[in-house]
PDB file of C-alpha atoms in Angstrom:
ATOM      1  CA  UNK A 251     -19.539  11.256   9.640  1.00 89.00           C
ATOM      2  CA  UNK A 252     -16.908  10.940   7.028  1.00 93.00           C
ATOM      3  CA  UNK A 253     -15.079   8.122   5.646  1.00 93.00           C
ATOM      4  CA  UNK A 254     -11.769   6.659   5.519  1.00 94.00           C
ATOM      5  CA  UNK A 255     -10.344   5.786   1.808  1.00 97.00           C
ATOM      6  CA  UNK A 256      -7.521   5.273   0.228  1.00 97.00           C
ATOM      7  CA  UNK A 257      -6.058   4.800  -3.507  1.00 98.00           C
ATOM      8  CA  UNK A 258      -3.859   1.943  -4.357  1.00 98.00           C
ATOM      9  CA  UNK A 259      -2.404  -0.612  -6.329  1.00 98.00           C
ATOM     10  CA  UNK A 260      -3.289  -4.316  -5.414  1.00 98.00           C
ATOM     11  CA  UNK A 261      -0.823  -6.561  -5.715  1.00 98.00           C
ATOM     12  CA  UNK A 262      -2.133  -9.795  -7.954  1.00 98.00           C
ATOM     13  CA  UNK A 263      -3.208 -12.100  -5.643  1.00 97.00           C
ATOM     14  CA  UNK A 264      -0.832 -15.422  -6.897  1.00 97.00           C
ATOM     15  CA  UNK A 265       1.648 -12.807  -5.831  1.00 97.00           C
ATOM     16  CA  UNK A 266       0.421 -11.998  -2.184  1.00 97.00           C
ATOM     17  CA  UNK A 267      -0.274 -16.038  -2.043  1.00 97.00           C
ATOM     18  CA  UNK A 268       4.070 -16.364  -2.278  1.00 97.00           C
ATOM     19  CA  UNK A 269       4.664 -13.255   0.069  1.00 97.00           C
ATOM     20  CA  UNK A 270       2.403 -14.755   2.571  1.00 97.00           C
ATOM     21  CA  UNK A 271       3.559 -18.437   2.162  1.00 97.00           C
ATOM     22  CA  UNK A 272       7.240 -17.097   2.886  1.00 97.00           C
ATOM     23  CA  UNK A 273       6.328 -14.769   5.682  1.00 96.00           C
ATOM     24  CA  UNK A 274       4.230 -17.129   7.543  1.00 95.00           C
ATOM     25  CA  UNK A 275       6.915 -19.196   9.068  1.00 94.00           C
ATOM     26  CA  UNK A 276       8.872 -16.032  10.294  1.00 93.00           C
ATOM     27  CA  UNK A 277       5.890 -13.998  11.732  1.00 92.00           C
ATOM     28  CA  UNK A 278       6.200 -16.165  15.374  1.00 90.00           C
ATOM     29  CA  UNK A 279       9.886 -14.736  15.385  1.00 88.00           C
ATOM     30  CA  UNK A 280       8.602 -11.211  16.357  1.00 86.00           C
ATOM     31  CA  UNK A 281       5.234 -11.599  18.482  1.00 83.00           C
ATOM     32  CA  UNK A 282       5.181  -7.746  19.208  1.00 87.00           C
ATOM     33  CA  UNK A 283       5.281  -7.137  15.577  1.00 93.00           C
ATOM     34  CA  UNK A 284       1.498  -6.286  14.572  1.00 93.00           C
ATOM     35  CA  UNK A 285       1.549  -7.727  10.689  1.00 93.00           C
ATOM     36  CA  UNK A 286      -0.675  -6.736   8.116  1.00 93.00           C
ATOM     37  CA  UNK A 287      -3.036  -8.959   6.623  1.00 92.00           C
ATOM     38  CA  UNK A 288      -2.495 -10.212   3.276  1.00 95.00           C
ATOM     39  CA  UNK A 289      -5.340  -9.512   1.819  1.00 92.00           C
ATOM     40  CA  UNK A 290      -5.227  -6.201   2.799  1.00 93.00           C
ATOM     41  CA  UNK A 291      -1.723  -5.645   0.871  1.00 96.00           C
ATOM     42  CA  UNK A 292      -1.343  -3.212  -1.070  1.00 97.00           C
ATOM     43  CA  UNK A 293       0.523   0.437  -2.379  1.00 98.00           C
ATOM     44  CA  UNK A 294      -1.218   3.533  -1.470  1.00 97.00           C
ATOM     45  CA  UNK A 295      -1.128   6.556  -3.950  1.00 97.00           C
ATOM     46  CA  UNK A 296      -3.039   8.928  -1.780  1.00 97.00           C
ATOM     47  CA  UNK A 297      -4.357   8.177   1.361  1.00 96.00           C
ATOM     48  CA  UNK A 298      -7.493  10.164   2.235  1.00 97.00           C
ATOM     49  CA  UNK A 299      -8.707  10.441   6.235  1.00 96.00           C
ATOM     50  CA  UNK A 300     -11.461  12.048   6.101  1.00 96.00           C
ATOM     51  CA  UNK A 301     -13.773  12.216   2.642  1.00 97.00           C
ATOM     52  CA  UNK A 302     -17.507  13.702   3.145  1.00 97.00           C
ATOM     53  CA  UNK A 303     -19.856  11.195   1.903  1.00 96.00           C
ATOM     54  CA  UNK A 304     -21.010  13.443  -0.661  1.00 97.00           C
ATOM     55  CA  UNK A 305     -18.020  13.759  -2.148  1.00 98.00           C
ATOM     56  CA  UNK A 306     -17.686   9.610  -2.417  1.00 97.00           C
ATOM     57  CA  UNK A 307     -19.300  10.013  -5.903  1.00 97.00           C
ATOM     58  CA  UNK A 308     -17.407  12.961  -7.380  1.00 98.00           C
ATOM     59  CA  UNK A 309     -14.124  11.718  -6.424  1.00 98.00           C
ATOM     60  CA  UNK A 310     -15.354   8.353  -8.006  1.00 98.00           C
ATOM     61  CA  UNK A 311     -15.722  10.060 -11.594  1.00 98.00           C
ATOM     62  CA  UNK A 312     -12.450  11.671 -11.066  1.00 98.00           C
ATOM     63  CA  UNK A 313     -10.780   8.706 -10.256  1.00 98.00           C
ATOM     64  CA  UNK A 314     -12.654   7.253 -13.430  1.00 98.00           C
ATOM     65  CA  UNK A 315     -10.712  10.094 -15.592  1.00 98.00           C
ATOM     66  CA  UNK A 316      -7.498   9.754 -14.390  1.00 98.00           C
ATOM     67  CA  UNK A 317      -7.724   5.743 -14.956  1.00 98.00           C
ATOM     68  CA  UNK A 318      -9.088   7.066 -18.608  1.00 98.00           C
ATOM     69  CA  UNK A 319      -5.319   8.518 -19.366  1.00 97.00           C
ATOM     70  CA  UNK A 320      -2.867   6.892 -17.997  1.00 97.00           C
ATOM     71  CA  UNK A 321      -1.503   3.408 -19.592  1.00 98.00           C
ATOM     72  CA  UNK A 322      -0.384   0.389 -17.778  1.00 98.00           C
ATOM     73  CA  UNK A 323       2.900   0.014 -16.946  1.00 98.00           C
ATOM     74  CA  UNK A 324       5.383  -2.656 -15.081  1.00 98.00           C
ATOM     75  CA  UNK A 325       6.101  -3.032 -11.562  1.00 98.00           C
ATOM     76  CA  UNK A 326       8.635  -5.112  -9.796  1.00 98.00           C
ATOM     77  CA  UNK A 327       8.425  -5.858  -5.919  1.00 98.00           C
ATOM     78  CA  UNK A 328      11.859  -6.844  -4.297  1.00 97.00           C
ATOM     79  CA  UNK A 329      14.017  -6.353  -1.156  1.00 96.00           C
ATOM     80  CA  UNK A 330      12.497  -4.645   2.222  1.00 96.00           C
ATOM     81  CA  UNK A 331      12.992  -1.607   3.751  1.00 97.00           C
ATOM     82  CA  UNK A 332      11.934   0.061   6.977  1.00 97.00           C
ATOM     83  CA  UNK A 333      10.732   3.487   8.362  1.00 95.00           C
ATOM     84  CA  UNK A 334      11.634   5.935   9.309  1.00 94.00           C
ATOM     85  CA  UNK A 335      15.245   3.960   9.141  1.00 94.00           C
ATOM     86  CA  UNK A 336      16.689   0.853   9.965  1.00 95.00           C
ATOM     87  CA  UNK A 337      18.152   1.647  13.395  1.00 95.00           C
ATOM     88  CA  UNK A 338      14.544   3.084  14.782  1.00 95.00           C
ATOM     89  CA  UNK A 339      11.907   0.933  12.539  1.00 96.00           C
ATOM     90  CA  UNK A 340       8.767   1.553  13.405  1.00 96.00           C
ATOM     91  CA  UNK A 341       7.147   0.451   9.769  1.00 96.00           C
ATOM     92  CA  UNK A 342       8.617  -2.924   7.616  1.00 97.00           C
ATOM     93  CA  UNK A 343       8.036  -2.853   3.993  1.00 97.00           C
ATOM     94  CA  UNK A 344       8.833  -4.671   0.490  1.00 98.00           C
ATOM     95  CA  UNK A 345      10.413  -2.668  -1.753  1.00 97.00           C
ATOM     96  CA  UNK A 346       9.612  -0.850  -4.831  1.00 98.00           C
ATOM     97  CA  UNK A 347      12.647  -2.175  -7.200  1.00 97.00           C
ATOM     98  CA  UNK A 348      11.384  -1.274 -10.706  1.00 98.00           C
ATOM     99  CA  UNK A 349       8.274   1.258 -11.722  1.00 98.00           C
ATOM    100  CA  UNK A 350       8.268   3.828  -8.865  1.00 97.00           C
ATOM    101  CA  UNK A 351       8.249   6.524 -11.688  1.00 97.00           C
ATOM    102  CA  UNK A 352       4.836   5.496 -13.062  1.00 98.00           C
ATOM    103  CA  UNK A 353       3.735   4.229  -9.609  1.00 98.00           C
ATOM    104  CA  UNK A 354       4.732   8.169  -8.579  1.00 97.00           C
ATOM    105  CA  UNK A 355       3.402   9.600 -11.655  1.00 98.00           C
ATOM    106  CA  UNK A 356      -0.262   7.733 -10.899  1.00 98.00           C
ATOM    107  CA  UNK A 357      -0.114   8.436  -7.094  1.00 98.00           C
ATOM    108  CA  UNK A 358       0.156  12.418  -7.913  1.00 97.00           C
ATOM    109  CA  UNK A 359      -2.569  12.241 -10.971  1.00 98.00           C
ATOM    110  CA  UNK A 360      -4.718  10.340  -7.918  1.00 98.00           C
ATOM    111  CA  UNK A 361      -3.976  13.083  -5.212  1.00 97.00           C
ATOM    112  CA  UNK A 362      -4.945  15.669  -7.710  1.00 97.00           C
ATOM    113  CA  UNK A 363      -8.160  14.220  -8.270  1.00 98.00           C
ATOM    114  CA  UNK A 364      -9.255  13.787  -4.681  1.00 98.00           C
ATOM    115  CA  UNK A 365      -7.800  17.499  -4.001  1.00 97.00           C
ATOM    116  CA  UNK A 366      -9.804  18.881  -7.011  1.00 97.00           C
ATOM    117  CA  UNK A 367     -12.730  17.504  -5.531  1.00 98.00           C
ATOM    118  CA  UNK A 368     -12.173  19.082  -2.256  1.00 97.00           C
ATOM    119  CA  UNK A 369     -10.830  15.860  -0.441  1.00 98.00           C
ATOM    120  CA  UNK A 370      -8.066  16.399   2.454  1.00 95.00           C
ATOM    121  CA  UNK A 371      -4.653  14.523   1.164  1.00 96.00           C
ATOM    122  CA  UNK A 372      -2.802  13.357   3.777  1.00 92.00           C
ATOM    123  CA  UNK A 373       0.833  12.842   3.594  1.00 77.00           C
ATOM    124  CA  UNK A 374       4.080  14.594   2.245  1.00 81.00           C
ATOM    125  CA  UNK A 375       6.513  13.178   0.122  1.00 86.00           C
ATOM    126  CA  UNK A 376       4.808   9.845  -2.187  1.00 91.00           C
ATOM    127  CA  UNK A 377       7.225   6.716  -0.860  1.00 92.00           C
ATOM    128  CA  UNK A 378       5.891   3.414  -3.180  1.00 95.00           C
ATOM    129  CA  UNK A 379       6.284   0.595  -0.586  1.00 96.00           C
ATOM    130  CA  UNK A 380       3.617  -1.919   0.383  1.00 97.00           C
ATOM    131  CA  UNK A 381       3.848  -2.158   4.253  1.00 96.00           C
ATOM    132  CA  UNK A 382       4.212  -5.945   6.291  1.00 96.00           C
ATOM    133  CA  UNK A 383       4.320  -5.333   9.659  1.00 96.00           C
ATOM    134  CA  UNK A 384       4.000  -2.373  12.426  1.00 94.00           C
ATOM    135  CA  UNK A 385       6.194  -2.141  16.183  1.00 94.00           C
ATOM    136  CA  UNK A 386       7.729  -0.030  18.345  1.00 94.00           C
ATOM    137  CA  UNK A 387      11.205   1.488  16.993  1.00 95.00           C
ATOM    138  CA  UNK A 388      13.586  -1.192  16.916  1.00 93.00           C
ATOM    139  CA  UNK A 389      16.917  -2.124  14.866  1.00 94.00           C
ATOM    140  CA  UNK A 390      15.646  -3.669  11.885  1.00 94.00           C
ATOM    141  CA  UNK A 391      18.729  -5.106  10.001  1.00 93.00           C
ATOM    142  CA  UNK A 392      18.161  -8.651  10.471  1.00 93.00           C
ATOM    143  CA  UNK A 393      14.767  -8.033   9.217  1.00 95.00           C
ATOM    144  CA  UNK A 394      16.033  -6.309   6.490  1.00 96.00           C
ATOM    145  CA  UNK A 395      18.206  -9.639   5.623  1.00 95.00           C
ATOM    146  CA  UNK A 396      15.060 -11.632   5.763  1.00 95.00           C
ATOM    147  CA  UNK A 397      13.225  -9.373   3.916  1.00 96.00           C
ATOM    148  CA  UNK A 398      15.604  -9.367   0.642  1.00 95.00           C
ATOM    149  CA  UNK A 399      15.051 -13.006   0.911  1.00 96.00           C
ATOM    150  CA  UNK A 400      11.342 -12.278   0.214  1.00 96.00           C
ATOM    151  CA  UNK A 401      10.970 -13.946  -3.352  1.00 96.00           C
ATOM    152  CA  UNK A 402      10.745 -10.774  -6.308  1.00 97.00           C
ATOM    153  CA  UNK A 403       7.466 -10.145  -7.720  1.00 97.00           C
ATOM    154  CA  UNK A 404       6.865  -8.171 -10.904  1.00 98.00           C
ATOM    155  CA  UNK A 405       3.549  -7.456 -13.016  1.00 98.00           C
ATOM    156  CA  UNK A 406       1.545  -4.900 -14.999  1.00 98.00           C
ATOM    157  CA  UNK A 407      -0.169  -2.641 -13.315  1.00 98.00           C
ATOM    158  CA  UNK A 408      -3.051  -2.007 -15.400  1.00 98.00           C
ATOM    159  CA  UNK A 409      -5.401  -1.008 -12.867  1.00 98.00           C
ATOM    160  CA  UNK A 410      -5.747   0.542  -8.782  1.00 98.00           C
ATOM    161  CA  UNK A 411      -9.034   0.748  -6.621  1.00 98.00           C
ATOM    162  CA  UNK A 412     -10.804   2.989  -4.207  1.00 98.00           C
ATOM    163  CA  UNK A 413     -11.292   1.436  -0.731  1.00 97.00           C
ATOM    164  CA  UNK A 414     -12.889   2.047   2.108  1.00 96.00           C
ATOM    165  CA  UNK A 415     -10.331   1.114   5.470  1.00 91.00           C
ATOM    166  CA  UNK A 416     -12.368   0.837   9.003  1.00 84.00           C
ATOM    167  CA  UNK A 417     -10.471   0.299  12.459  1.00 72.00           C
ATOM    168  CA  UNK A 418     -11.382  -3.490  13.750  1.00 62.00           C
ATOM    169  CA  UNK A 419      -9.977  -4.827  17.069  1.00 57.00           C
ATOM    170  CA  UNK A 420      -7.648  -6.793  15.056  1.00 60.00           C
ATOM    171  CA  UNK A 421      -6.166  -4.091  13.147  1.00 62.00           C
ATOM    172  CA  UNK A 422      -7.609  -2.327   9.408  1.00 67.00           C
ATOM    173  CA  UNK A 423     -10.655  -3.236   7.468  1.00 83.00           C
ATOM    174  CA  UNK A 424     -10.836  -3.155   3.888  1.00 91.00           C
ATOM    175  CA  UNK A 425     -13.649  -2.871   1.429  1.00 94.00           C
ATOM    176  CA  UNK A 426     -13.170  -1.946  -2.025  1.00 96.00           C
ATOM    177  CA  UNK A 427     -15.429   0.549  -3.413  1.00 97.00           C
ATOM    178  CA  UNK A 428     -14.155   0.775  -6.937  1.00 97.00           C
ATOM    179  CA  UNK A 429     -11.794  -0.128  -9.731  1.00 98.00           C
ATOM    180  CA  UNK A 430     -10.766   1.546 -12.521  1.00 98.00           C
ATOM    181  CA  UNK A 431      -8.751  -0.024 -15.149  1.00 98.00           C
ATOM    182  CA  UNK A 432      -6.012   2.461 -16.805  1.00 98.00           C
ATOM    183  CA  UNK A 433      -5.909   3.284 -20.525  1.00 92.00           C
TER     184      UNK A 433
END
């Protein structure tokens, strides 16, 4: 049996309380959307399907180091996007305006890590976005209107976690298994 983790940065959680508060009203709009839960927000730097359970603890001290030397840095959440484009969305998103270098420079030290300790990476090219809703491809402009509307959110990011994601009936599952503060 193996588990299902993931490294990201949370979002602070006066900041999730606006996204949600403005996203609430709109979510009836689209009832074959499947929306993520707040409290499960969040921007993955290396998504990992499939980690032994022996290798929970190793990839914890790594994670440890690379939390060790890197510094906190700024962040800034605003606009929306959607994947793989706006004319066939299958993924919505909020945008990462300001720190994707650092946010891509942390993501990279974080899939290093979890490769050095023998972890399967999963995914290609690192795209910072924190993802709001799931369908089936559809043209997304309007929603990308909406979504520039979503009030900006900026902060340090002075730390990201380790958590464990399990498949519920009602969508993902999230239990953090550590933090590590940077610097």
């Amino acid at each position: 049996m193996t588990e299902r983790l993931f490294v990201a940065v949370l979002p602070p959680r006066d900041v999730v309380e606006t996204w949600d508060a403005f996203l609430a009203p709109r979510r009836d709009a689209e009832p074959d959307f499947r929306w993520t839960v707040p409290q499960g927000w969040h921007l993955t730097c290396a998504f990992l399907p499939t980690v032994p359970p022996a290798l929970v603890d190793p990839l914890d001290e790594a994670l440890s180091e690379v939390a060790a030397r890197a510094a906190a840095f700024d962040l800034r959440i605003a606009g929306g996007g959607a994947l793989p484009d706006p004319g066939r969305a299958k993924v919505l998103f909020l945008r990462v305006a300001e720190g994707t270098e650092d946010l891509g420079r942390l993501a990279t030290r974080c899939r290093h890590a979890a490769s050095g300790c023998g972890i399967e990476v999963e995914g290609g090219r690192f795209r910072p976005h924190l993802t709001i809703a799931r369908t089936r491809p559809f043209s997304a402009r309007r929603w990308l209107t909406i979504l520039d509307a979503v009030p900006s959110a900026a902060w340090t990011v002075d730390r990201f976690a380790l958590v464990r994601s399990r498949s519920l009936p009602g969508g993902a599952g999230y239990q953090i298994l550590g933090e590590y503060a940077l610097g």
